[in-house]
Amino acid sequence: MTTLVGGAPVGAATLRAALARAPRLIAVDGGADAVQGAGLVPEAVIGDLDSISPAARAAFADRLHPVAEQDSTDFAKARRTFPGPAIAVGFIGARVDHFLACLSELARGGAPCILLGEEDCVCIAAADMALDLAPGTRVSLWPLGPAEGRSTGLEWPIDGIAMSPAGRVGTSNRATGRVTLSLSGAPTALILPADALDAMLAARQMGPRRPGPPSL
């Protein structure tokens, strides 16, 4: 599994958490600076490379994979080039338009990918999911279009609720224990606290955790 590192601020603990579970390291444009700052070497640096610093460009000169077209984001370029399951850090917490573009890219489909930030982890929910969550864990659903579903294990069940971005959404719900979701309609983002990353990985069937995080 791959860790993608983007140009938004990335804390050392967040980067370690991603690499402990997804040890293949790919830098996305300006994310190369975060990788260099952590003392790591990526397998590749991909993007239009308009944000990478001269120092990182020189350090990773033999690993640069420029993609010049401007019809897609650097995140989309990385997902096309490295299409397997991924944890993406450095894509939450800076520009809102960049984050929304990442969310739209995830909604287009392909292998599952989790956006991991300091506070949250975000993915597109599968049609049917089971999440092993501690009681009280925040569970938020954000529909990217008209959607509906059924649930168990939520303090406020979603059964019979028509959700949409301009109507009712499912943010700030809480788990009462193990949560199951059955969703239909438009893609729906699932947002959990960052410390629920392993539960999200398991629910999206994104492979076993691998030990041995790199030293930062």
PDB file of C-alpha atoms in Angstrom:
ATOM      1  CA  MET A   1       0.000   0.000   0.000  1.00  0.00           C
ATOM      2  CA  THR A   2       1.189   3.527  -0.815  1.00  0.00           C
ATOM      3  CA  THR A   3       1.573   6.687   1.232  1.00  0.00           C
ATOM      4  CA  LEU A   4       1.053   9.800  -0.886  1.00  0.00           C
ATOM      5  CA  VAL A   5       2.457  13.013   0.589  1.00  0.00           C
ATOM      6  CA  GLY A   6       0.997  16.314  -0.610  1.00  0.00           C
ATOM      7  CA  GLY A   7       1.959  19.902  -0.036  1.00  0.00           C
ATOM      8  CA  ALA A   8      -0.304  20.790   2.907  1.00  0.00           C
ATOM      9  CA  PRO A   9       1.300  20.757   6.373  1.00  0.00           C
ATOM     10  CA  VAL A  10       2.076  17.222   7.591  1.00  0.00           C
ATOM     11  CA  GLY A  11       2.949  16.483  11.202  1.00  0.00           C
ATOM     12  CA  ALA A  12       5.640  13.910  11.938  1.00  0.00           C
ATOM     13  CA  ALA A  13       3.194  11.697  13.862  1.00  0.00           C
ATOM     14  CA  THR A  14       0.729  11.720  10.970  1.00  0.00           C
ATOM     15  CA  LEU A  15       3.434  10.805   8.474  1.00  0.00           C
ATOM     16  CA  ARG A  16       4.656   8.009  10.742  1.00  0.00           C
ATOM     17  CA  ALA A  17       1.107   6.670  11.123  1.00  0.00           C
ATOM     18  CA  ALA A  18       0.654   6.530   7.355  1.00  0.00           C
ATOM     19  CA  LEU A  19       4.023   4.926   6.635  1.00  0.00           C
ATOM     20  CA  ALA A  20       3.537   2.304   9.354  1.00  0.00           C
ATOM     21  CA  ARG A  21       0.544   1.055   7.389  1.00  0.00           C
ATOM     22  CA  ALA A  22       1.481   2.010   3.819  1.00  0.00           C
ATOM     23  CA  PRO A  23       5.278   1.867   3.474  1.00  0.00           C
ATOM     24  CA  ARG A  24       5.591   2.711  -0.225  1.00  0.00           C
ATOM     25  CA  LEU A  25       6.366   6.443  -0.266  1.00  0.00           C
ATOM     26  CA  ILE A  26       5.363   8.744  -3.144  1.00  0.00           C
ATOM     27  CA  ALA A  27       5.709  12.528  -2.958  1.00  0.00           C
ATOM     28  CA  VAL A  28       3.172  14.663  -4.794  1.00  0.00           C
ATOM     29  CA  ASP A  29       4.720  17.918  -6.054  1.00  0.00           C
ATOM     30  CA  GLY A  30       5.389  20.167  -3.030  1.00  0.00           C
ATOM     31  CA  GLY A  31       4.991  17.171  -0.745  1.00  0.00           C
ATOM     32  CA  ALA A  32       8.585  16.386  -1.692  1.00  0.00           C
ATOM     33  CA  ASP A  33       9.661  19.144   0.703  1.00  0.00           C
ATOM     34  CA  ALA A  34       7.880  17.474   3.623  1.00  0.00           C
ATOM     35  CA  VAL A  35       9.488  14.156   2.691  1.00  0.00           C
ATOM     36  CA  GLN A  36      12.935  15.743   2.491  1.00  0.00           C
ATOM     37  CA  GLY A  37      12.370  17.562   5.771  1.00  0.00           C
ATOM     38  CA  ALA A  38      11.579  14.234   7.433  1.00  0.00           C
ATOM     39  CA  GLY A  39      14.849  12.773   6.182  1.00  0.00           C
ATOM     40  CA  LEU A  40      13.114  10.295   3.880  1.00  0.00           C
ATOM     41  CA  VAL A  41      13.582   9.461   0.205  1.00  0.00           C
ATOM     42  CA  PRO A  42      10.473   8.863  -1.934  1.00  0.00           C
ATOM     43  CA  GLU A  43      10.220   6.251  -4.629  1.00  0.00           C
ATOM     44  CA  ALA A  44       8.979   8.993  -6.959  1.00  0.00           C
ATOM     45  CA  VAL A  45       7.929  12.643  -7.048  1.00  0.00           C
ATOM     46  CA  ILE A  46       4.961  13.230  -9.332  1.00  0.00           C
ATOM     47  CA  GLY A  47       2.911  16.232 -10.444  1.00  0.00           C
ATOM     48  CA  ASP A  48       3.275  19.331 -12.556  1.00  0.00           C
ATOM     49  CA  LEU A  49       6.165  20.199 -10.185  1.00  0.00           C
ATOM     50  CA  ASP A  50       5.288  23.870  -9.886  1.00  0.00           C
ATOM     51  CA  SER A  51       5.411  23.804  -6.068  1.00  0.00           C
ATOM     52  CA  ILE A  52       8.504  21.751  -5.261  1.00  0.00           C
ATOM     53  CA  SER A  53      11.421  23.740  -3.847  1.00  0.00           C
ATOM     54  CA  PRO A  54      14.757  23.952  -5.683  1.00  0.00           C
ATOM     55  CA  ALA A  55      16.386  22.026  -2.815  1.00  0.00           C
ATOM     56  CA  ALA A  56      13.946  19.103  -3.021  1.00  0.00           C
ATOM     57  CA  ARG A  57      14.064  19.171  -6.819  1.00  0.00           C
ATOM     58  CA  ALA A  58      17.841  18.801  -6.701  1.00  0.00           C
ATOM     59  CA  ALA A  59      17.792  16.154  -3.957  1.00  0.00           C
ATOM     60  CA  PHE A  60      15.284  13.973  -5.826  1.00  0.00           C
ATOM     61  CA  ALA A  61      16.344  14.810  -9.391  1.00  0.00           C
ATOM     62  CA  ASP A  62      16.510  11.147 -10.378  1.00  0.00           C
ATOM     63  CA  ARG A  63      12.986  10.503  -9.046  1.00  0.00           C
ATOM     64  CA  LEU A  64      11.024  13.296 -10.712  1.00  0.00           C
ATOM     65  CA  HIS A  65       8.038  12.284 -12.846  1.00  0.00           C
ATOM     66  CA  PRO A  66       6.654  15.530 -14.297  1.00  0.00           C
ATOM     67  CA  VAL A  67       3.121  15.448 -15.709  1.00  0.00           C
ATOM     68  CA  ALA A  68       2.615  18.730 -17.515  1.00  0.00           C
ATOM     69  CA  GLU A  69      -1.115  18.639 -18.305  1.00  0.00           C
ATOM     70  CA  GLN A  70      -3.271  21.062 -16.338  1.00  0.00           C
ATOM     71  CA  ASP A  71      -6.666  19.357 -16.728  1.00  0.00           C
ATOM     72  CA  SER A  72      -6.298  17.424 -13.469  1.00  0.00           C
ATOM     73  CA  THR A  73      -4.882  18.035 -10.003  1.00  0.00           C
ATOM     74  CA  ASP A  74      -1.558  16.669  -8.819  1.00  0.00           C
ATOM     75  CA  PHE A  75      -3.501  14.326  -6.541  1.00  0.00           C
ATOM     76  CA  ALA A  76      -5.383  12.965  -9.561  1.00  0.00           C
ATOM     77  CA  LYS A  77      -2.104  12.559 -11.452  1.00  0.00           C
ATOM     78  CA  ALA A  78      -0.676  10.577  -8.552  1.00  0.00           C
ATOM     79  CA  ARG A  79      -3.767   8.387  -8.299  1.00  0.00           C
ATOM     80  CA  ARG A  80      -3.604   7.589 -12.016  1.00  0.00           C
ATOM     81  CA  THR A  81       0.088   6.757 -11.912  1.00  0.00           C
ATOM     82  CA  PHE A  82      -0.015   4.804  -8.645  1.00  0.00           C
ATOM     83  CA  PRO A  83      -3.582   3.455  -8.680  1.00  0.00           C
ATOM     84  CA  GLY A  84      -3.534   1.005  -5.775  1.00  0.00           C
ATOM     85  CA  PRO A  85      -4.888   1.481  -2.245  1.00  0.00           C
ATOM     86  CA  ALA A  86      -3.322   4.488  -0.540  1.00  0.00           C
ATOM     87  CA  ILE A  87      -3.195   6.699   2.511  1.00  0.00           C
ATOM     88  CA  ALA A  88      -2.786  10.338   1.491  1.00  0.00           C
ATOM     89  CA  VAL A  89      -1.326  12.878   3.922  1.00  0.00           C
ATOM     90  CA  GLY A  90      -0.728  16.537   3.228  1.00  0.00           C
ATOM     91  CA  PHE A  91      -4.061  16.999   1.476  1.00  0.00           C
ATOM     92  CA  ILE A  92      -6.133  18.222   4.443  1.00  0.00           C
ATOM     93  CA  GLY A  93      -5.535  21.403   6.374  1.00  0.00           C
ATOM     94  CA  ALA A  94      -4.406  23.963   3.801  1.00  0.00           C
ATOM     95  CA  ARG A  95      -6.482  25.204   0.856  1.00  0.00           C
ATOM     96  CA  VAL A  96     -10.135  24.194   0.977  1.00  0.00           C
ATOM     97  CA  ASP A  97     -10.419  24.067  -2.821  1.00  0.00           C
ATOM     98  CA  HIS A  98      -7.555  21.572  -2.976  1.00  0.00           C
ATOM     99  CA  PHE A  99      -9.216  19.386  -0.348  1.00  0.00           C
ATOM    100  CA  LEU A 100     -12.558  19.478  -2.174  1.00  0.00           C
ATOM    101  CA  ALA A 101     -10.824  18.534  -5.432  1.00  0.00           C
ATOM    102  CA  CYS A 102      -9.287  15.526  -3.656  1.00  0.00           C
ATOM    103  CA  LEU A 103     -12.709  14.511  -2.368  1.00  0.00           C
ATOM    104  CA  SER A 104     -14.119  14.727  -5.898  1.00  0.00           C
ATOM    105  CA  GLU A 105     -11.248  12.596  -7.188  1.00  0.00           C
ATOM    106  CA  LEU A 106     -11.985   9.914  -4.584  1.00  0.00           C
ATOM    107  CA  ALA A 107     -15.653   9.983  -5.560  1.00  0.00           C
ATOM    108  CA  ARG A 108     -14.736   9.109  -9.156  1.00  0.00           C
ATOM    109  CA  GLY A 109     -13.815   5.634  -8.006  1.00  0.00           C
ATOM    110  CA  GLY A 110     -10.776   3.415  -8.284  1.00  0.00           C
ATOM    111  CA  ALA A 111      -8.891   1.735  -5.475  1.00  0.00           C
ATOM    112  CA  PRO A 112      -9.785   2.949  -1.992  1.00  0.00           C
ATOM    113  CA  CYS A 113      -7.813   5.865  -0.607  1.00  0.00           C
ATOM    114  CA  ILE A 114      -7.942   7.525   2.801  1.00  0.00           C
ATOM    115  CA  LEU A 115      -7.111  11.193   3.339  1.00  0.00           C
ATOM    116  CA  LEU A 116      -5.393  11.423   6.714  1.00  0.00           C
ATOM    117  CA  GLY A 117      -4.937  14.701   8.585  1.00  0.00           C
ATOM    118  CA  GLU A 118      -4.051  15.762  12.095  1.00  0.00           C
ATOM    119  CA  GLU A 119      -7.667  15.589  13.281  1.00  0.00           C
ATOM    120  CA  ASP A 120      -9.589  13.480  10.764  1.00  0.00           C
ATOM    121  CA  CYS A 121      -9.429  10.617   8.322  1.00  0.00           C
ATOM    122  CA  VAL A 122     -11.714  10.708   5.293  1.00  0.00           C
ATOM    123  CA  CYS A 123     -12.708   8.175   2.660  1.00  0.00           C
ATOM    124  CA  ILE A 124     -15.562   7.471   0.300  1.00  0.00           C
ATOM    125  CA  ALA A 125     -17.787   4.982   2.081  1.00  0.00           C
ATOM    126  CA  ALA A 126     -18.375   1.590   0.536  1.00  0.00           C
ATOM    127  CA  ALA A 127     -21.954   0.556  -0.172  1.00  0.00           C
ATOM    128  CA  ASP A 128     -21.836  -1.724   2.874  1.00  0.00           C
ATOM    129  CA  MET A 129     -19.425  -1.171   5.734  1.00  0.00           C
ATOM    130  CA  ALA A 130     -18.847  -2.362   9.286  1.00  0.00           C
ATOM    131  CA  LEU A 131     -16.743  -0.242  11.628  1.00  0.00           C
ATOM    132  CA  ASP A 132     -15.430  -1.373  14.993  1.00  0.00           C
ATOM    133  CA  LEU A 133     -15.569   1.905  16.903  1.00  0.00           C
ATOM    134  CA  ALA A 134     -15.487   2.783  20.568  1.00  0.00           C
ATOM    135  CA  PRO A 135     -18.715   4.231  21.962  1.00  0.00           C
ATOM    136  CA  GLY A 136     -18.740   7.988  21.586  1.00  0.00           C
ATOM    137  CA  THR A 137     -16.536   8.042  18.471  1.00  0.00           C
ATOM    138  CA  ARG A 138     -17.527  10.840  16.102  1.00  0.00           C
ATOM    139  CA  VAL A 139     -18.978   9.515  12.833  1.00  0.00           C
ATOM    140  CA  SER A 140     -19.786  11.985  10.064  1.00  0.00           C
ATOM    141  CA  LEU A 141     -21.311  11.361   6.645  1.00  0.00           C
ATOM    142  CA  TRP A 142     -21.144  13.971   3.906  1.00  0.00           C
ATOM    143  CA  PRO A 143     -23.103  13.110   0.722  1.00  0.00           C
ATOM    144  CA  LEU A 144     -21.666  14.374  -2.559  1.00  0.00           C
ATOM    145  CA  GLY A 145     -25.134  14.175  -4.113  1.00  0.00           C
ATOM    146  CA  PRO A 146     -28.529  12.694  -3.229  1.00  0.00           C
ATOM    147  CA  ALA A 147     -27.974   9.632  -1.048  1.00  0.00           C
ATOM    148  CA  GLU A 148     -29.729   7.531   1.552  1.00  0.00           C
ATOM    149  CA  GLY A 149     -28.966   4.565   3.748  1.00  0.00           C
ATOM    150  CA  ARG A 150     -29.473   2.472   6.823  1.00  0.00           C
ATOM    151  CA  SER A 151     -27.344   2.159   9.922  1.00  0.00           C
ATOM    152  CA  THR A 152     -26.867   0.327  13.184  1.00  0.00           C
ATOM    153  CA  GLY A 153     -24.730   1.476  16.071  1.00  0.00           C
ATOM    154  CA  LEU A 154     -25.263   5.214  15.561  1.00  0.00           C
ATOM    155  CA  GLU A 155     -26.790   7.411  18.219  1.00  0.00           C
ATOM    156  CA  TRP A 156     -28.932   9.002  15.498  1.00  0.00           C
ATOM    157  CA  PRO A 157     -29.773   6.347  12.854  1.00  0.00           C
ATOM    158  CA  ILE A 158     -29.836   7.449   9.219  1.00  0.00           C
ATOM    159  CA  ASP A 159     -32.665   5.117   8.165  1.00  0.00           C
ATOM    160  CA  GLY A 160     -35.225   6.861   5.967  1.00  0.00           C
ATOM    161  CA  ILE A 161     -33.247  10.121   5.739  1.00  0.00           C
ATOM    162  CA  ALA A 162     -32.724  11.643   2.297  1.00  0.00           C
ATOM    163  CA  MET A 163     -29.284  13.261   2.352  1.00  0.00           C
ATOM    164  CA  SER A 164     -27.819  15.797  -0.072  1.00  0.00           C
ATOM    165  CA  PRO A 165     -25.152  18.527   0.037  1.00  0.00           C
ATOM    166  CA  ALA A 166     -27.824  21.248  -0.132  1.00  0.00           C
ATOM    167  CA  GLY A 167     -30.188  19.438   2.217  1.00  0.00           C
ATOM    168  CA  ARG A 168     -29.723  17.187   5.196  1.00  0.00           C
ATOM    169  CA  VAL A 169     -26.271  15.765   5.878  1.00  0.00           C
ATOM    170  CA  GLY A 170     -24.979  13.336   8.482  1.00  0.00           C
ATOM    171  CA  THR A 171     -22.233  15.177  10.342  1.00  0.00           C
ATOM    172  CA  SER A 172     -21.365  14.924  14.041  1.00  0.00           C
ATOM    173  CA  ASN A 173     -23.141  11.637  14.711  1.00  0.00           C
ATOM    174  CA  ARG A 174     -21.745   9.306  17.379  1.00  0.00           C
ATOM    175  CA  ALA A 175     -21.087   5.590  17.582  1.00  0.00           C
ATOM    176  CA  THR A 176     -22.726   3.602  20.338  1.00  0.00           C
ATOM    177  CA  GLY A 177     -20.476   0.645  19.513  1.00  0.00           C
ATOM    178  CA  ARG A 178     -19.907  -1.308  16.320  1.00  0.00           C
ATOM    179  CA  VAL A 179     -21.383   0.626  13.382  1.00  0.00           C
ATOM    180  CA  THR A 180     -22.806  -0.783  10.168  1.00  0.00           C
ATOM    181  CA  LEU A 181     -23.705   1.345   7.159  1.00  0.00           C
ATOM    182  CA  SER A 182     -25.589   0.492   3.979  1.00  0.00           C
ATOM    183  CA  LEU A 183     -25.562   3.402   1.552  1.00  0.00           C
ATOM    184  CA  SER A 184     -26.997   4.028  -1.893  1.00  0.00           C
ATOM    185  CA  GLY A 185     -27.147   6.922  -4.299  1.00  0.00           C
ATOM    186  CA  ALA A 186     -24.331   9.413  -4.709  1.00  0.00           C
ATOM    187  CA  PRO A 187     -20.881   8.778  -3.233  1.00  0.00           C
ATOM    188  CA  THR A 188     -20.767   9.686   0.452  1.00  0.00           C
ATOM    189  CA  ALA A 189     -17.688  10.746   2.396  1.00  0.00           C
ATOM    190  CA  LEU A 190     -17.097   9.054   5.739  1.00  0.00           C
ATOM    191  CA  ILE A 191     -15.206  11.216   8.232  1.00  0.00           C
ATOM    192  CA  LEU A 192     -13.789   9.780  11.464  1.00  0.00           C
ATOM    193  CA  PRO A 193     -11.258  11.012  14.024  1.00  0.00           C
ATOM    194  CA  ALA A 194      -7.671  10.406  12.909  1.00  0.00           C
ATOM    195  CA  ASP A 195      -7.173   7.846  15.689  1.00  0.00           C
ATOM    196  CA  ALA A 196      -9.865   5.675  14.068  1.00  0.00           C
ATOM    197  CA  LEU A 197      -7.637   5.149  11.017  1.00  0.00           C
ATOM    198  CA  ASP A 198      -7.251   1.412  11.603  1.00  0.00           C
ATOM    199  CA  ALA A 199     -11.013   0.949  11.859  1.00  0.00           C
ATOM    200  CA  MET A 200     -11.443   2.788   8.560  1.00  0.00           C
ATOM    201  CA  LEU A 201      -8.693   0.743   6.897  1.00  0.00           C
ATOM    202  CA  ALA A 202     -10.325  -2.495   8.039  1.00  0.00           C
ATOM    203  CA  ALA A 203     -13.785  -1.365   6.931  1.00  0.00           C
ATOM    204  CA  ARG A 204     -12.480  -0.451   3.473  1.00  0.00           C
ATOM    205  CA  GLN A 205     -10.551  -3.730   3.309  1.00  0.00           C
ATOM    206  CA  MET A 206      -7.294  -1.958   2.601  1.00  0.00           C
ATOM    207  CA  GLY A 207      -4.882  -4.674   3.633  1.00  0.00           C
ATOM    208  CA  PRO A 208      -3.046  -5.669   6.800  1.00  0.00           C
ATOM    209  CA  ARG A 209      -1.031  -3.284   8.853  1.00  0.00           C
ATOM    210  CA  ARG A 210       2.691  -3.659   8.313  1.00  0.00           C
ATOM    211  CA  PRO A 211       5.041  -3.096  11.260  1.00  0.00           C
ATOM    212  CA  GLY A 212       8.200  -1.073  11.259  1.00  0.00           C
ATOM    213  CA  PRO A 213       7.600   2.632  10.610  1.00  0.00           C
ATOM    214  CA  PRO A 214      10.623   4.504   9.236  1.00  0.00           C
ATOM    215  CA  SER A 215      12.565   6.586  11.716  1.00  0.00           C
ATOM    216  CA  LEU A 216      11.825  10.296  11.338  1.00  0.00           C
TER     217      LEU A 216
END
